[in-house]
Amino acid sequence: MSLTSREEKVWQSITQWESSYFDYEPTDFEATYERWIKNQLNQLNPALIEKMNDFIDSALFHVHALIQNSRYQTDVRERLLSEARIFNSEIEDIEDLQTCTIEQLTYIAQQQIARSRIISLAQGGLSGTGGLLLLGMDIPAMIALQVRSIQYIAMNYGYDIQRPSEMMMSLKVFHASTLPKRYQHESWNELLVEISNGERDAFFYVGDESVADVSWLSMPLKQGIKGIIITMLKKKMVQGIPLLGVLFGATMNYQKSREVTEFAHKFYQKRFLIEKQL
């Protein structure tokens, strides 16, 4: 099935985004910073790295399970179906969302993406106060928020994350979107290959179920550095409030949320259009 003129416009916008997003030239500071992180990771024992990867994979599956079984997820699911029924009153299940047009699905997704970014902004601001508990919860909270945002985007385009195959795909998208920029293009292409080779209605995931790898470990390392900076900024009080720390934490988390949700949204838009042509 060929794409409509409006779908062609969305396809072209995704293509333009790919060209600009993946045409990445790091600044001297970013290149030095990335080399330092790479050197730190290279000094780790391979056995330790493998254990860390296994731990992260397990943690991500537990995060998914907690989100999946939460009341919030049920509410979000029902809200998504209710919003979609504005365009098509016959929608009953997540898969029925694929009967909507790409413009309708994009509109609905953008509303939730905006909410997710605001929540990340607030969560980053709280961690920026420098409280020990809030700093300790920053990485788990940020991961949970990002995984939840990606899963919502997946459901928005008619991919039910209650299916093990779609749950695994959403975690793969999370992994790709949080990698250092220099690795993201390769992971993006791998995701597109999985779409082409996989069975569209498969219930179980067929493929490598590992998510974390050594390149992904730079993400929690960067978050740890962020925590150190926030701790230093905690001493800079403005009327009893560590304003610089709050601004820094909020800005960092908002920017990361923006990158992750943009990556995931473009991916699921492209997947929707690719599968429509099959």
PDB file of N, CA, C and O in Angstrom, residues 77 79-85 87-88 90-102 104-105 108 152-160 272:
ATOM      1  N   ARG A  77      -3.483   4.327  29.730  1.00  0.00           N
ATOM      2  CA  ARG A  77      -4.010   3.491  28.647  1.00  0.00           C
ATOM      3  C   ARG A  77      -5.448   3.889  28.318  1.00  0.00           C
ATOM      4  O   ARG A  77      -5.806   4.050  27.151  1.00  0.00           O
ATOM      5  N   ARG A  79      -6.891   6.767  29.055  1.00  0.00           N
ATOM      6  CA  ARG A  79      -6.919   8.126  28.526  1.00  0.00           C
ATOM      7  C   ARG A  79      -6.549   8.149  27.047  1.00  0.00           C
ATOM      8  O   ARG A  79      -7.156   8.872  26.252  1.00  0.00           O
ATOM      9  N   LEU A  80      -5.573   7.326  26.685  1.00  0.00           N
ATOM     10  CA  LEU A  80      -5.154   7.250  25.286  1.00  0.00           C
ATOM     11  C   LEU A  80      -6.303   6.763  24.411  1.00  0.00           C
ATOM     12  O   LEU A  80      -6.580   7.342  23.345  1.00  0.00           O
ATOM     13  N   LEU A  81      -6.998   5.708  24.856  1.00  0.00           N
ATOM     14  CA  LEU A  81      -8.122   5.187  24.079  1.00  0.00           C
ATOM     15  C   LEU A  81      -9.254   6.210  23.989  1.00  0.00           C
ATOM     16  O   LEU A  81      -9.883   6.352  22.935  1.00  0.00           O
ATOM     17  N   SER A  82      -9.469   6.930  25.095  1.00  0.00           N
ATOM     18  CA  SER A  82     -10.525   7.953  25.088  1.00  0.00           C
ATOM     19  C   SER A  82     -10.203   9.074  24.116  1.00  0.00           C
ATOM     20  O   SER A  82     -11.090   9.554  23.382  1.00  0.00           O
ATOM     21  N   GLU A  83      -8.945   9.507  24.092  1.00  0.00           N
ATOM     22  CA  GLU A  83      -8.549  10.569  23.175  1.00  0.00           C
ATOM     23  C   GLU A  83      -8.655  10.105  21.728  1.00  0.00           C
ATOM     24  O   GLU A  83      -9.056  10.870  20.845  1.00  0.00           O
ATOM     25  N   ALA A  84      -8.320   8.844  21.482  1.00  0.00           N
ATOM     26  CA  ALA A  84      -8.386   8.321  20.111  1.00  0.00           C
ATOM     27  C   ALA A  84      -9.832   8.182  19.644  1.00  0.00           C
ATOM     28  O   ALA A  84     -10.118   8.319  18.444  1.00  0.00           O
ATOM     29  N   ARG A  85     -10.757   7.942  20.571  1.00  0.00           N
ATOM     30  CA  ARG A  85     -12.177   7.783  20.191  1.00  0.00           C
ATOM     31  C   ARG A  85     -12.783   9.090  19.705  1.00  0.00           C
ATOM     32  O   ARG A  85     -13.855   9.088  19.098  1.00  0.00           O
ATOM     33  N   PHE A  87     -11.513  10.698  17.387  1.00  0.00           N
ATOM     34  CA  PHE A  87     -11.335  10.579  15.934  1.00  0.00           C
ATOM     35  C   PHE A  87     -12.029   9.348  15.363  1.00  0.00           C
ATOM     36  O   PHE A  87     -12.424   9.334  14.200  1.00  0.00           O
ATOM     37  N   ASN A  88     -12.157   8.302  16.185  1.00  0.00           N
ATOM     38  CA  ASN A  88     -12.795   7.071  15.723  1.00  0.00           C
ATOM     39  C   ASN A  88     -13.505   6.421  16.911  1.00  0.00           C
ATOM     40  O   ASN A  88     -12.863   5.854  17.796  1.00  0.00           O
ATOM     41  N   GLU A  90     -15.099   3.801  17.231  1.00  0.00           N
ATOM     42  CA  GLU A  90     -15.127   2.337  17.274  1.00  0.00           C
ATOM     43  C   GLU A  90     -13.852   1.738  17.871  1.00  0.00           C
ATOM     44  O   GLU A  90     -13.713   0.525  17.963  1.00  0.00           O
ATOM     45  N   ILE A  91     -12.917   2.563  18.303  1.00  0.00           N
ATOM     46  CA  ILE A  91     -11.663   2.063  18.874  1.00  0.00           C
ATOM     47  C   ILE A  91     -11.921   1.413  20.226  1.00  0.00           C
ATOM     48  O   ILE A  91     -12.541   2.011  21.112  1.00  0.00           O
ATOM     49  N   GLU A  92     -11.462   0.177  20.382  1.00  0.00           N
ATOM     50  CA  GLU A  92     -11.643  -0.566  21.625  1.00  0.00           C
ATOM     51  C   GLU A  92     -10.314  -0.967  22.253  1.00  0.00           C
ATOM     52  O   GLU A  92     -10.170  -0.959  23.483  1.00  0.00           O
ATOM     53  N   ASP A  93      -9.347  -1.348  21.425  1.00  0.00           N
ATOM     54  CA  ASP A  93      -8.054  -1.833  21.908  1.00  0.00           C
ATOM     55  C   ASP A  93      -6.928  -0.980  21.344  1.00  0.00           C
ATOM     56  O   ASP A  93      -7.131  -0.195  20.407  1.00  0.00           O
ATOM     57  N   ILE A  94      -5.736  -1.179  21.931  1.00  0.00           N
ATOM     58  CA  ILE A  94      -4.558  -0.413  21.497  1.00  0.00           C
ATOM     59  C   ILE A  94      -4.286  -0.619  20.009  1.00  0.00           C
ATOM     60  O   ILE A  94      -3.977   0.339  19.286  1.00  0.00           O
ATOM     61  N   GLU A  95      -4.429  -1.853  19.525  1.00  0.00           N
ATOM     62  CA  GLU A  95      -4.148  -2.116  18.116  1.00  0.00           C
ATOM     63  C   GLU A  95      -5.074  -1.332  17.185  1.00  0.00           C
ATOM     64  O   GLU A  95      -4.710  -1.015  16.048  1.00  0.00           O
ATOM     65  N   ASP A  96      -6.277  -0.983  17.670  1.00  0.00           N
ATOM     66  CA  ASP A  96      -7.230  -0.246  16.850  1.00  0.00           C
ATOM     67  C   ASP A  96      -6.757   1.169  16.543  1.00  0.00           C
ATOM     68  O   ASP A  96      -7.280   1.815  15.626  1.00  0.00           O
ATOM     69  N   LEU A  97      -5.777   1.655  17.303  1.00  0.00           N
ATOM     70  CA  LEU A  97      -5.270   3.006  17.066  1.00  0.00           C
ATOM     71  C   LEU A  97      -4.649   3.146  15.679  1.00  0.00           C
ATOM     72  O   LEU A  97      -4.542   4.254  15.143  1.00  0.00           O
ATOM     73  N   GLN A  98      -4.254   2.026  15.099  1.00  0.00           N
ATOM     74  CA  GLN A  98      -3.643   2.081  13.776  1.00  0.00           C
ATOM     75  C   GLN A  98      -4.662   2.382  12.680  1.00  0.00           C
ATOM     76  O   GLN A  98      -4.284   2.564  11.522  1.00  0.00           O
ATOM     77  N   THR A  99      -5.935   2.466  13.054  1.00  0.00           N
ATOM     78  CA  THR A  99      -6.948   2.894  12.086  1.00  0.00           C
ATOM     79  C   THR A  99      -6.994   4.420  11.984  1.00  0.00           C
ATOM     80  O   THR A  99      -7.624   4.954  11.063  1.00  0.00           O
ATOM     81  N   CYS A 100      -6.347   5.113  12.925  1.00  0.00           N
ATOM     82  CA  CYS A 100      -6.288   6.578  12.870  1.00  0.00           C
ATOM     83  C   CYS A 100      -5.243   7.012  11.846  1.00  0.00           C
ATOM     84  O   CYS A 100      -4.373   6.236  11.449  1.00  0.00           O
ATOM     85  N   THR A 101      -5.319   8.262  11.435  1.00  0.00           N
ATOM     86  CA  THR A 101      -4.329   8.792  10.498  1.00  0.00           C
ATOM     87  C   THR A 101      -3.055   9.167  11.250  1.00  0.00           C
ATOM     88  O   THR A 101      -3.061   9.331  12.475  1.00  0.00           O
ATOM     89  N   ILE A 102      -1.969   9.334  10.525  1.00  0.00           N
ATOM     90  CA  ILE A 102      -0.692   9.698  11.129  1.00  0.00           C
ATOM     91  C   ILE A 102      -0.781  11.070  11.799  1.00  0.00           C
ATOM     92  O   ILE A 102      -0.166  11.307  12.843  1.00  0.00           O
ATOM     93  N   GLN A 104      -3.475  12.385  13.248  1.00  0.00           N
ATOM     94  CA  GLN A 104      -4.223  12.222  14.490  1.00  0.00           C
ATOM     95  C   GLN A 104      -3.350  11.600  15.580  1.00  0.00           C
ATOM     96  O   GLN A 104      -3.341  12.060  16.733  1.00  0.00           O
ATOM     97  N   LEU A 105      -2.595  10.573  15.217  1.00  0.00           N
ATOM     98  CA  LEU A 105      -1.736   9.902  16.195  1.00  0.00           C
ATOM     99  C   LEU A 105      -0.605  10.826  16.646  1.00  0.00           C
ATOM    100  O   LEU A 105      -0.226  10.823  17.821  1.00  0.00           O
ATOM    101  N   ILE A 108      -2.022  13.282  19.241  1.00  0.00           N
ATOM    102  CA  ILE A 108      -2.223  12.668  20.560  1.00  0.00           C
ATOM    103  C   ILE A 108      -0.874  12.444  21.254  1.00  0.00           C
ATOM    104  O   ILE A 108      -0.713  12.712  22.450  1.00  0.00           O
ATOM    105  N   TYR A 152       4.442   4.702  26.251  1.00  0.00           N
ATOM    106  CA  TYR A 152       3.228   5.425  25.884  1.00  0.00           C
ATOM    107  C   TYR A 152       3.248   5.753  24.385  1.00  0.00           C
ATOM    108  O   TYR A 152       2.221   5.609  23.702  1.00  0.00           O
ATOM    109  N   ILE A 153       4.394   6.191  23.893  1.00  0.00           N
ATOM    110  CA  ILE A 153       4.501   6.507  22.457  1.00  0.00           C
ATOM    111  C   ILE A 153       4.238   5.253  21.628  1.00  0.00           C
ATOM    112  O   ILE A 153       3.550   5.304  20.595  1.00  0.00           O
ATOM    113  N   ALA A 154       4.758   4.106  22.083  1.00  0.00           N
ATOM    114  CA  ALA A 154       4.526   2.848  21.370  1.00  0.00           C
ATOM    115  C   ALA A 154       3.026   2.535  21.314  1.00  0.00           C
ATOM    116  O   ALA A 154       2.481   2.216  20.241  1.00  0.00           O
ATOM    117  N   MET A 155       2.357   2.636  22.466  1.00  0.00           N
ATOM    118  CA  MET A 155       0.918   2.365  22.497  1.00  0.00           C
ATOM    119  C   MET A 155       0.153   3.357  21.629  1.00  0.00           C
ATOM    120  O   MET A 155      -0.832   3.013  20.984  1.00  0.00           O
ATOM    121  N   ASN A 156       0.617   4.598  21.613  1.00  0.00           N
ATOM    122  CA  ASN A 156      -0.034   5.640  20.825  1.00  0.00           C
ATOM    123  C   ASN A 156      -0.111   5.256  19.345  1.00  0.00           C
ATOM    124  O   ASN A 156      -1.083   5.587  18.664  1.00  0.00           O
ATOM    125  N   TYR A 157       0.911   4.544  18.864  1.00  0.00           N
ATOM    126  CA  TYR A 157       0.925   4.140  17.454  1.00  0.00           C
ATOM    127  C   TYR A 157       0.412   2.708  17.242  1.00  0.00           C
ATOM    128  O   TYR A 157       0.638   2.110  16.191  1.00  0.00           O
ATOM    129  N   GLY A 158      -0.278   2.186  18.262  1.00  0.00           N
ATOM    130  CA  GLY A 158      -0.965   0.909  18.101  1.00  0.00           C
ATOM    131  C   GLY A 158      -0.153  -0.320  18.438  1.00  0.00           C
ATOM    132  O   GLY A 158      -0.535  -1.435  18.063  1.00  0.00           O
ATOM    133  N   TYR A 159       0.954  -0.148  19.181  1.00  0.00           N
ATOM    134  CA  TYR A 159       1.794  -1.288  19.559  1.00  0.00           C
ATOM    135  C   TYR A 159       1.613  -1.559  21.052  1.00  0.00           C
ATOM    136  O   TYR A 159       2.075  -0.786  21.887  1.00  0.00           O
ATOM    137  N   ASP A 160       0.927  -2.640  21.352  1.00  0.00           N
ATOM    138  CA  ASP A 160       0.550  -2.944  22.729  1.00  0.00           C
ATOM    139  C   ASP A 160       1.735  -3.515  23.499  1.00  0.00           C
ATOM    140  O   ASP A 160       2.195  -4.625  23.213  1.00  0.00           O
ATOM    141  N   PHE A 272       5.379   2.916  11.942  1.00  0.00           N
ATOM    142  CA  PHE A 272       3.972   2.944  11.549  1.00  0.00           C
ATOM    143  C   PHE A 272       3.837   3.079  10.031  1.00  0.00           C
ATOM    144  O   PHE A 272       3.054   2.365   9.387  1.00  0.00           O
TER     145      PHE A 272
END
